[in-house]
PDB file of C-alpha atoms in Angstrom:
ATOM      1  CA  MET A 290     185.851-102.820 -82.707  1.00 89.00           C
ATOM      2  CA  ILE A 291     188.939-102.918 -80.147  1.00 93.00           C
ATOM      3  CA  ARG A 292     191.375-105.316 -81.411  1.00 95.00           C
ATOM      4  CA  VAL A 293     193.493-107.082 -78.790  1.00 95.00           C
ATOM      5  CA  ALA A 294     196.636-109.087 -78.896  1.00 96.00           C
ATOM      6  CA  VAL A 295     197.362-111.341 -75.915  1.00 95.00           C
ATOM      7  CA  VAL A 296     201.105-112.118 -74.983  1.00 95.00           C
ATOM      8  CA  ASP A 297     201.576-114.434 -71.895  1.00 94.00           C
ATOM      9  CA  ASP A 298     203.825-117.591 -71.413  1.00 93.00           C
ATOM     10  CA  GLN A 299     200.890-119.476 -69.599  1.00 92.00           C
ATOM     11  CA  ALA A 300     198.531-121.152 -72.113  1.00 93.00           C
ATOM     12  CA  LEU A 301     195.957-121.250 -69.597  1.00 91.00           C
ATOM     13  CA  MET A 302     196.149-117.767 -68.834  1.00 89.00           C
ATOM     14  CA  ARG A 303     195.960-116.879 -72.592  1.00 92.00           C
ATOM     15  CA  ALA A 304     192.876-119.080 -73.115  1.00 92.00           C
ATOM     16  CA  GLY A 305     191.112-117.296 -70.043  1.00 91.00           C
ATOM     17  CA  PHE A 306     191.622-113.815 -71.618  1.00 91.00           C
ATOM     18  CA  ARG A 307     190.650-114.911 -75.039  1.00 93.00           C
ATOM     19  CA  ALA A 308     187.374-116.549 -73.843  1.00 92.00           C
ATOM     20  CA  LEU A 309     186.683-113.347 -71.689  1.00 91.00           C
ATOM     21  CA  LEU A 310     187.307-110.889 -74.358  1.00 92.00           C
ATOM     22  CA  ASP A 311     185.847-112.893 -77.307  1.00 90.00           C
ATOM     23  CA  ALA A 312     182.635-113.031 -75.282  1.00 90.00           C
ATOM     24  CA  GLU A 313     182.528-109.178 -75.140  1.00 89.00           C
ATOM     25  CA  GLU A 314     180.725-107.224 -77.839  1.00 89.00           C
ATOM     26  CA  GLY A 315     182.975-104.869 -79.308  1.00 91.00           C
ATOM     27  CA  ILE A 316     186.241-106.554 -78.496  1.00 93.00           C
ATOM     28  CA  GLU A 317     188.082-109.033 -80.654  1.00 93.00           C
ATOM     29  CA  VAL A 318     191.241-110.914 -79.931  1.00 95.00           C
ATOM     30  CA  VAL A 319     193.596-110.995 -82.940  1.00 95.00           C
ATOM     31  CA  GLY A 320     196.220-113.279 -81.838  1.00 95.00           C
ATOM     32  CA  GLU A 321     198.149-114.901 -78.896  1.00 96.00           C
ATOM     33  CA  ALA A 322     201.881-115.113 -78.305  1.00 96.00           C
ATOM     34  CA  ALA A 323     203.861-117.124 -75.808  1.00 94.00           C
ATOM     35  CA  ASN A 324     206.891-114.843 -75.166  1.00 94.00           C
ATOM     36  CA  GLY A 325     207.812-111.323 -75.799  1.00 94.00           C
ATOM     37  CA  GLU A 326     209.574-112.023 -79.136  1.00 95.00           C
ATOM     38  CA  GLN A 327     206.561-113.639 -80.486  1.00 96.00           C
ATOM     39  CA  GLY A 328     204.380-110.856 -78.987  1.00 96.00           C
ATOM     40  CA  VAL A 329     206.357-108.114 -80.805  1.00 96.00           C
ATOM     41  CA  ALA A 330     206.036-109.949 -84.131  1.00 96.00           C
ATOM     42  CA  LEU A 331     202.378-110.557 -83.597  1.00 97.00           C
ATOM     43  CA  VAL A 332     201.981-106.800 -82.964  1.00 97.00           C
ATOM     44  CA  ARG A 333     203.608-105.944 -86.021  1.00 97.00           C
ATOM     45  CA  ALA A 334     201.664-108.428 -88.078  1.00 96.00           C
ATOM     46  CA  GLN A 335     198.216-107.456 -86.611  1.00 96.00           C
ATOM     47  CA  LEU A 336     198.550-104.060 -85.513  1.00 96.00           C
ATOM     48  CA  PRO A 337     196.138-104.311 -82.498  1.00 96.00           C
ATOM     49  CA  ASP A 338     194.878-101.430 -80.579  1.00 94.00           C
ATOM     50  CA  ILE A 339     195.723-103.024 -77.416  1.00 94.00           C
ATOM     51  CA  ALA A 340     198.498-105.547 -76.357  1.00 95.00           C
ATOM     52  CA  LEU A 341     197.976-107.237 -73.122  1.00 94.00           C
ATOM     53  CA  ILE A 342     201.535-108.276 -72.276  1.00 93.00           C
ATOM     54  CA  ASP A 343     202.712-110.582 -69.284  1.00 90.00           C
ATOM     55  CA  VAL A 344     205.819-108.840 -67.584  1.00 86.00           C
ATOM     56  CA  GLN A 345     207.795-112.008 -67.111  1.00 85.00           C
ATOM     57  CA  MET A 346     208.166-114.248 -69.916  1.00 89.00           C
ATOM     58  CA  PRO A 347     211.144-116.324 -71.445  1.00 88.00           C
ATOM     59  CA  VAL A 348     213.055-115.404 -74.521  1.00 91.00           C
ATOM     60  CA  MET A 349     212.058-111.608 -74.110  1.00 92.00           C
ATOM     61  CA  THR A 350     210.454-110.024 -71.068  1.00 91.00           C
ATOM     62  CA  GLY A 351     207.250-108.080 -71.450  1.00 91.00           C
ATOM     63  CA  ILE A 352     208.990-104.752 -70.587  1.00 90.00           C
ATOM     64  CA  GLU A 353     211.492-105.250 -73.333  1.00 93.00           C
ATOM     65  CA  ALA A 354     208.687-106.325 -75.762  1.00 95.00           C
ATOM     66  CA  THR A 355     207.046-103.007 -74.650  1.00 93.00           C
ATOM     67  CA  ARG A 356     209.954-101.012 -75.333  1.00 92.00           C
ATOM     68  CA  ARG A 357     210.320-102.327 -78.792  1.00 95.00           C
ATOM     69  CA  ILE A 358     206.826-101.639 -79.608  1.00 95.00           C
ATOM     70  CA  ALA A 359     206.679 -98.252 -78.166  1.00 90.00           C
ATOM     71  CA  ALA A 360     210.116 -97.542 -80.260  1.00 89.00           C
ATOM     72  CA  ASP A 361     208.664 -98.597 -83.600  1.00 92.00           C
ATOM     73  CA  PRO A 362     207.000 -95.563 -85.368  1.00 90.00           C
ATOM     74  CA  ALA A 363     204.829 -98.008 -87.342  1.00 93.00           C
ATOM     75  CA  LEU A 364     203.328 -99.223 -84.176  1.00 93.00           C
ATOM     76  CA  SER A 365     202.617 -95.863 -82.740  1.00 87.00           C
ATOM     77  CA  ALA A 366     199.001 -96.413 -82.462  1.00 88.00           C
ATOM     78  CA  VAL A 367     199.314 -99.571 -80.313  1.00 92.00           C
ATOM     79  CA  ARG A 368     198.912 -99.403 -76.509  1.00 90.00           C
ATOM     80  CA  VAL A 369     200.353-101.775 -74.222  1.00 90.00           C
ATOM     81  CA  VAL A 370     198.724-102.845 -70.920  1.00 88.00           C
ATOM     82  CA  ILE A 371     201.335-104.686 -68.800  1.00 86.00           C
ATOM     83  CA  LEU A 372     199.978-107.768 -66.851  1.00 84.00           C
ATOM     84  CA  THR A 373     201.576-109.341 -63.913  1.00 78.00           C
ATOM     85  CA  ASN A 374     201.134-111.564 -60.870  1.00 74.00           C
ATOM     86  CA  TYR A 375     203.554-109.675 -58.625  1.00 63.00           C
ATOM     87  CA  GLY A 376     203.554-106.585 -56.699  1.00 55.00           C
ATOM     88  CA  LEU A 377     203.699-103.207 -58.371  1.00 52.00           C
ATOM     89  CA  ASP A 378     206.904-101.802 -56.825  1.00 50.00           C
ATOM     90  CA  GLU A 379     209.290-103.681 -58.698  1.00 61.00           C
ATOM     91  CA  TYR A 380     207.919-103.018 -62.237  1.00 70.00           C
ATOM     92  CA  VAL A 381     205.587-100.046 -62.421  1.00 68.00           C
ATOM     93  CA  PHE A 382     208.476 -97.558 -63.088  1.00 71.00           C
ATOM     94  CA  GLU A 383     210.291 -99.404 -65.664  1.00 78.00           C
ATOM     95  CA  ALA A 384     207.190-100.555 -67.311  1.00 78.00           C
ATOM     96  CA  LEU A 385     205.954 -96.890 -67.902  1.00 77.00           C
ATOM     97  CA  ARG A 386     209.468 -95.780 -68.927  1.00 77.00           C
ATOM     98  CA  ALA A 387     209.326 -98.552 -71.527  1.00 82.00           C
ATOM     99  CA  GLY A 388     206.226 -97.060 -72.862  1.00 83.00           C
ATOM    100  CA  ALA A 389     203.289 -99.002 -71.327  1.00 84.00           C
ATOM    101  CA  SER A 390     200.083 -97.101 -71.112  1.00 81.00           C
ATOM    102  CA  GLY A 391     198.541 -99.271 -68.414  1.00 78.00           C
ATOM    103  CA  PHE A 392     199.494-101.798 -65.606  1.00 78.00           C
ATOM    104  CA  LEU A 393     197.128-104.328 -64.176  1.00 79.00           C
ATOM    105  CA  LEU A 394     197.388-107.325 -61.832  1.00 77.00           C
ATOM    106  CA  LYS A 395     196.402-110.619 -63.287  1.00 80.00           C
ATOM    107  CA  ASP A 396     193.749-111.113 -60.447  1.00 79.00           C
ATOM    108  CA  THR A 397     191.834-107.990 -61.684  1.00 79.00           C
ATOM    109  CA  ASP A 398     188.220-108.520 -61.704  1.00 82.00           C
ATOM    110  CA  PRO A 399     186.843-109.127 -65.493  1.00 86.00           C
ATOM    111  CA  ALA A 400     184.822-106.189 -65.303  1.00 86.00           C
ATOM    112  CA  ASP A 401     187.786-104.146 -64.386  1.00 82.00           C
ATOM    113  CA  LEU A 402     189.779-105.823 -67.308  1.00 84.00           C
ATOM    114  CA  LEU A 403     187.172-104.897 -69.837  1.00 87.00           C
ATOM    115  CA  GLN A 404     186.889-101.106 -68.516  1.00 84.00           C
ATOM    116  CA  ALA A 405     190.668-101.061 -68.613  1.00 82.00           C
ATOM    117  CA  ILE A 406     190.826-101.974 -72.372  1.00 87.00           C
ATOM    118  CA  GLU A 407     188.141 -99.621 -73.104  1.00 85.00           C
ATOM    119  CA  ILE A 408     189.985 -96.831 -71.202  1.00 79.00           C
ATOM    120  CA  VAL A 409     193.221 -97.346 -72.769  1.00 81.00           C
ATOM    121  CA  ALA A 410     191.756 -97.927 -76.254  1.00 82.00           C
ATOM    122  CA  GLY A 411     190.300 -94.342 -75.798  1.00 76.00           C
ATOM    123  CA  GLY A 412     193.829 -92.926 -75.398  1.00 69.00           C
ATOM    124  CA  GLU A 413     193.889 -92.658 -71.732  1.00 67.00           C
ATOM    125  CA  ALA A 414     196.380 -94.085 -69.334  1.00 63.00           C
ATOM    126  CA  LEU A 415     195.400 -96.753 -66.899  1.00 63.00           C
ATOM    127  CA  LEU A 416     196.871 -95.828 -63.533  1.00 58.00           C
ATOM    128  CA  SER A 417     195.039 -96.693 -60.390  1.00 52.00           C
ATOM    129  CA  PRO A 418     195.654 -94.469 -57.268  1.00 47.00           C
ATOM    130  CA  ALA A 419     197.661 -97.251 -55.789  1.00 52.00           C
ATOM    131  CA  VAL A 420     200.035 -97.573 -58.983  1.00 55.00           C
ATOM    132  CA  THR A 421     200.079 -93.559 -58.933  1.00 54.00           C
ATOM    133  CA  ARG A 422     201.559 -93.615 -55.394  1.00 53.00           C
ATOM    134  CA  THR A 423     203.905 -96.220 -56.260  1.00 59.00           C
ATOM    135  CA  LEU A 424     205.038 -94.464 -59.341  1.00 60.00           C
ATOM    136  CA  ILE A 425     205.624 -91.269 -57.454  1.00 57.00           C
ATOM    137  CA  GLY A 426     207.342 -92.894 -54.599  1.00 59.00           C
ATOM    138  CA  GLU A 427     209.699 -94.476 -57.085  1.00 60.00           C
ATOM    139  CA  PHE A 428     210.466 -90.951 -58.728  1.00 56.00           C
ATOM    140  CA  VAL A 429     210.985 -88.941 -55.679  1.00 53.00           C
ATOM    141  CA  SER A 430     213.350 -91.406 -54.261  1.00 57.00           C
ATOM    142  CA  ARG A 431     215.872 -90.583 -56.798  1.00 55.00           C
ATOM    143  CA  PRO A 432     217.241 -87.326 -58.241  1.00 54.00           C
ATOM    144  CA  PRO A 433     216.132 -85.969 -61.592  1.00 51.00           C
ATOM    145  CA  ASP A 434     218.152 -87.335 -64.801  1.00 53.00           C
ATOM    146  CA  ARG A 435     219.845 -84.126 -65.722  1.00 52.00           C
ATOM    147  CA  SER A 436     221.729 -86.198 -68.507  1.00 52.00           C
ATOM    148  CA  THR A 437     218.434 -86.276 -70.468  1.00 50.00           C
ATOM    149  CA  PRO A 438     217.241 -83.052 -72.262  1.00 51.00           C
ATOM    150  CA  SER A 439     214.114 -81.897 -70.503  1.00 61.00           C
ATOM    151  CA  GLY A 440     212.399 -80.208 -73.025  1.00 72.00           C
ATOM    152  CA  LEU A 441     210.952 -77.826 -70.552  1.00 76.00           C
ATOM    153  CA  GLU A 442     211.833 -74.658 -72.554  1.00 80.00           C
ATOM    154  CA  HIS A 443     209.093 -75.952 -75.159  1.00 85.00           C
ATOM    155  CA  LEU A 444     206.415 -75.682 -72.709  1.00 88.00           C
ATOM    156  CA  THR A 445     204.226 -72.606 -71.600  1.00 90.00           C
ATOM    157  CA  ARG A 446     203.919 -71.594 -68.006  1.00 89.00           C
ATOM    158  CA  ARG A 447     200.439 -72.983 -68.098  1.00 91.00           C
ATOM    159  CA  GLU A 448     201.564 -76.220 -69.774  1.00 90.00           C
ATOM    160  CA  ARG A 449     204.241 -76.726 -67.137  1.00 90.00           C
ATOM    161  CA  GLU A 450     201.672 -76.262 -64.424  1.00 91.00           C
ATOM    162  CA  VAL A 451     199.213 -78.722 -65.770  1.00 89.00           C
ATOM    163  CA  THR A 452     201.864 -81.194 -66.295  1.00 86.00           C
ATOM    164  CA  ALA A 453     203.159 -80.868 -62.835  1.00 86.00           C
ATOM    165  CA  LEU A 454     199.472 -81.486 -61.432  1.00 86.00           C
ATOM    166  CA  ALA A 455     198.918 -84.193 -63.765  1.00 82.00           C
ATOM    167  CA  ALA A 456     202.147 -86.028 -62.350  1.00 77.00           C
ATOM    168  CA  ARG A 457     200.670 -85.666 -58.920  1.00 75.00           C
ATOM    169  CA  GLY A 458     197.795 -87.872 -60.092  1.00 70.00           C
ATOM    170  CA  LEU A 459     194.958 -85.028 -60.427  1.00 78.00           C
ATOM    171  CA  THR A 460     192.378 -85.650 -63.072  1.00 77.00           C
ATOM    172  CA  ASN A 461     191.573 -83.062 -65.655  1.00 81.00           C
ATOM    173  CA  GLU A 462     188.527 -81.982 -63.582  1.00 85.00           C
ATOM    174  CA  GLU A 463     190.733 -81.497 -60.467  1.00 86.00           C
ATOM    175  CA  ILE A 464     193.300 -79.627 -62.430  1.00 88.00           C
ATOM    176  CA  ALA A 465     190.524 -77.296 -63.902  1.00 90.00           C
ATOM    177  CA  ALA A 466     189.368 -76.604 -60.221  1.00 91.00           C
ATOM    178  CA  HIS A 467     192.881 -75.969 -59.026  1.00 91.00           C
ATOM    179  CA  MET A 468     193.759 -73.569 -61.844  1.00 91.00           C
ATOM    180  CA  VAL A 469     190.291 -72.231 -61.984  1.00 91.00           C
ATOM    181  CA  ILE A 470     190.005 -73.000 -65.679  1.00 91.00           C
ATOM    182  CA  SER A 471     187.490 -75.337 -67.584  1.00 91.00           C
ATOM    183  CA  PRO A 472     188.106 -79.099 -67.794  1.00 87.00           C
ATOM    184  CA  PHE A 473     188.266 -78.645 -71.468  1.00 89.00           C
ATOM    185  CA  THR A 474     190.966 -76.058 -71.217  1.00 91.00           C
ATOM    186  CA  ALA A 475     192.873 -78.246 -68.825  1.00 88.00           C
ATOM    187  CA  LYS A 476     192.726 -81.066 -71.360  1.00 87.00           C
ATOM    188  CA  THR A 477     193.858 -78.942 -74.061  1.00 90.00           C
ATOM    189  CA  HIS A 478     196.824 -77.785 -72.170  1.00 90.00           C
ATOM    190  CA  ILE A 479     197.690 -81.267 -71.450  1.00 87.00           C
ATOM    191  CA  SER A 480     197.454 -82.386 -75.052  1.00 85.00           C
ATOM    192  CA  ARG A 481     199.500 -79.473 -76.173  1.00 89.00           C
ATOM    193  CA  ALA A 482     202.295 -80.554 -73.657  1.00 89.00           C
ATOM    194  CA  MET A 483     202.128 -84.169 -74.705  1.00 84.00           C
ATOM    195  CA  THR A 484     202.397 -83.020 -78.471  1.00 84.00           C
ATOM    196  CA  LYS A 485     205.499 -80.912 -77.664  1.00 87.00           C
ATOM    197  CA  LEU A 486     207.261 -83.660 -75.786  1.00 84.00           C
ATOM    198  CA  GLY A 487     206.399 -86.368 -77.773  1.00 78.00           C
ATOM    199  CA  ALA A 488     204.556 -88.192 -75.140  1.00 77.00           C
ATOM    200  CA  ARG A 489     202.553 -91.152 -76.356  1.00 72.00           C
ATOM    201  CA  ASP A 490     200.090 -90.888 -73.725  1.00 71.00           C
ATOM    202  CA  ARG A 491     199.530 -89.403 -70.215  1.00 74.00           C
ATOM    203  CA  ALA A 492     201.330 -91.967 -68.508  1.00 72.00           C
ATOM    204  CA  GLN A 493     204.752 -90.926 -70.463  1.00 74.00           C
ATOM    205  CA  LEU A 494     203.865 -87.294 -69.593  1.00 78.00           C
ATOM    206  CA  VAL A 495     204.116 -88.334 -65.869  1.00 75.00           C
ATOM    207  CA  VAL A 496     207.544 -89.870 -66.517  1.00 75.00           C
ATOM    208  CA  PHE A 497     208.789 -86.753 -68.195  1.00 79.00           C
ATOM    209  CA  ALA A 498     207.570 -84.596 -65.257  1.00 79.00           C
ATOM    210  CA  TYR A 499     209.725 -86.671 -62.793  1.00 74.00           C
ATOM    211  CA  GLU A 500     212.678 -87.380 -65.078  1.00 74.00           C
ATOM    212  CA  SER A 501     213.120 -83.750 -65.865  1.00 77.00           C
ATOM    213  CA  GLY A 502     212.933 -82.464 -62.475  1.00 74.00           C
ATOM    214  CA  LEU A 503     209.698 -80.435 -63.177  1.00 78.00           C
ATOM    215  CA  VAL A 504     208.090 -82.254 -59.988  1.00 71.00           C
ATOM    216  CA  THR A 505     210.200 -83.259 -57.026  1.00 66.00           C
ATOM    217  CA  ALA A 506     209.736 -84.940 -53.740  1.00 49.00           C
ATOM    218  CA  ARG A 507     206.437 -84.103 -52.020  1.00 49.00           C
ATOM    219  CA  THR A 508     206.546 -82.210 -48.688  1.00 39.00           C
ATOM    220  CA  PRO A 509     205.498 -84.246 -45.490  1.00 37.00           C
ATOM    221  CA  GLU A 510     202.249 -82.053 -45.676  1.00 39.00           C
ATOM    222  CA  SER A 511     201.501 -83.135 -49.403  1.00 41.00           C
ATOM    223  CA  ARG A 512     202.265 -86.649 -48.814  1.00 38.00           C
ATOM    224  CA  CYS A 513     199.339 -86.866 -46.375  1.00 36.00           C
ATOM    225  CA  GLU A 514     196.866 -85.540 -49.218  1.00 43.00           C
ATOM    226  CA  PRO A 515     194.567 -88.249 -50.334  1.00 38.00           C
ATOM    227  CA  ASP A 516     195.040 -89.730 -53.832  1.00 41.00           C
ATOM    228  CA  PRO A 517     192.291 -88.903 -56.509  1.00 41.00           C
ATOM    229  CA  PRO A 518     189.629 -91.579 -56.675  1.00 38.00           C
ATOM    230  CA  ASP A 519     189.669 -91.934 -60.338  1.00 40.00           C
ATOM    231  CA  HIS A 520     191.095 -94.947 -62.113  1.00 38.00           C
ATOM    232  CA  THR A 521     193.087 -93.137 -64.738  1.00 41.00           C
ATOM    233  CA  LEU A 522     195.317 -90.129 -65.027  1.00 40.00           C
ATOM    234  CA  GLY A 523     193.463 -88.995 -68.033  1.00 42.00           C
ATOM    235  CA  ARG A 524     189.681 -88.500 -66.864  1.00 40.00           C
TER     236      ARG A 524
END
């Protein structure tokens, strides 16, 4: 059973999410909250697997609520999926830095929302190719944050390579093909890199790759390469 908390300041939106999720076998809505502050309290009380959190709310924004959830060791198993009516450009970078594991528009098809919950509950990061492009564009437009310890010295050469490829949006299968290794080995390298860097999930690994300078701006040729068709950075 996947336990879900719904945090949104619109009562109608909360009711819609609850009706959709409660009707799905294997998913249970454990509570609702109308703002970020209530949402953090709800998550602490119920310890859901997934917290669906609206990005713009009174009292406390969804991004701040996400930041507090991600910073609480007692909530390390909770995965946050940010929901918004707005364009991705303004929020995706800040949401992922705050600790979000996924990012969805509120007009997402119900079937895609249910799939997203299953993906994130399984430990993957939910980032569509469009979001990946936005994320990369945001990072490469600014210099690396040299004031933040990179942690690169803790990674082996192989781990650095797979981390850089993951930050480009490649799946494990695509990383394996690029490096001429098995998908299992690629996944193992990714998992070890996440452990060494304290990354909650693959999305946080991407944040690390750009902030540390491991990955920098693409060349004009690489910008023309198509994004991978997968809906996650983890499969």
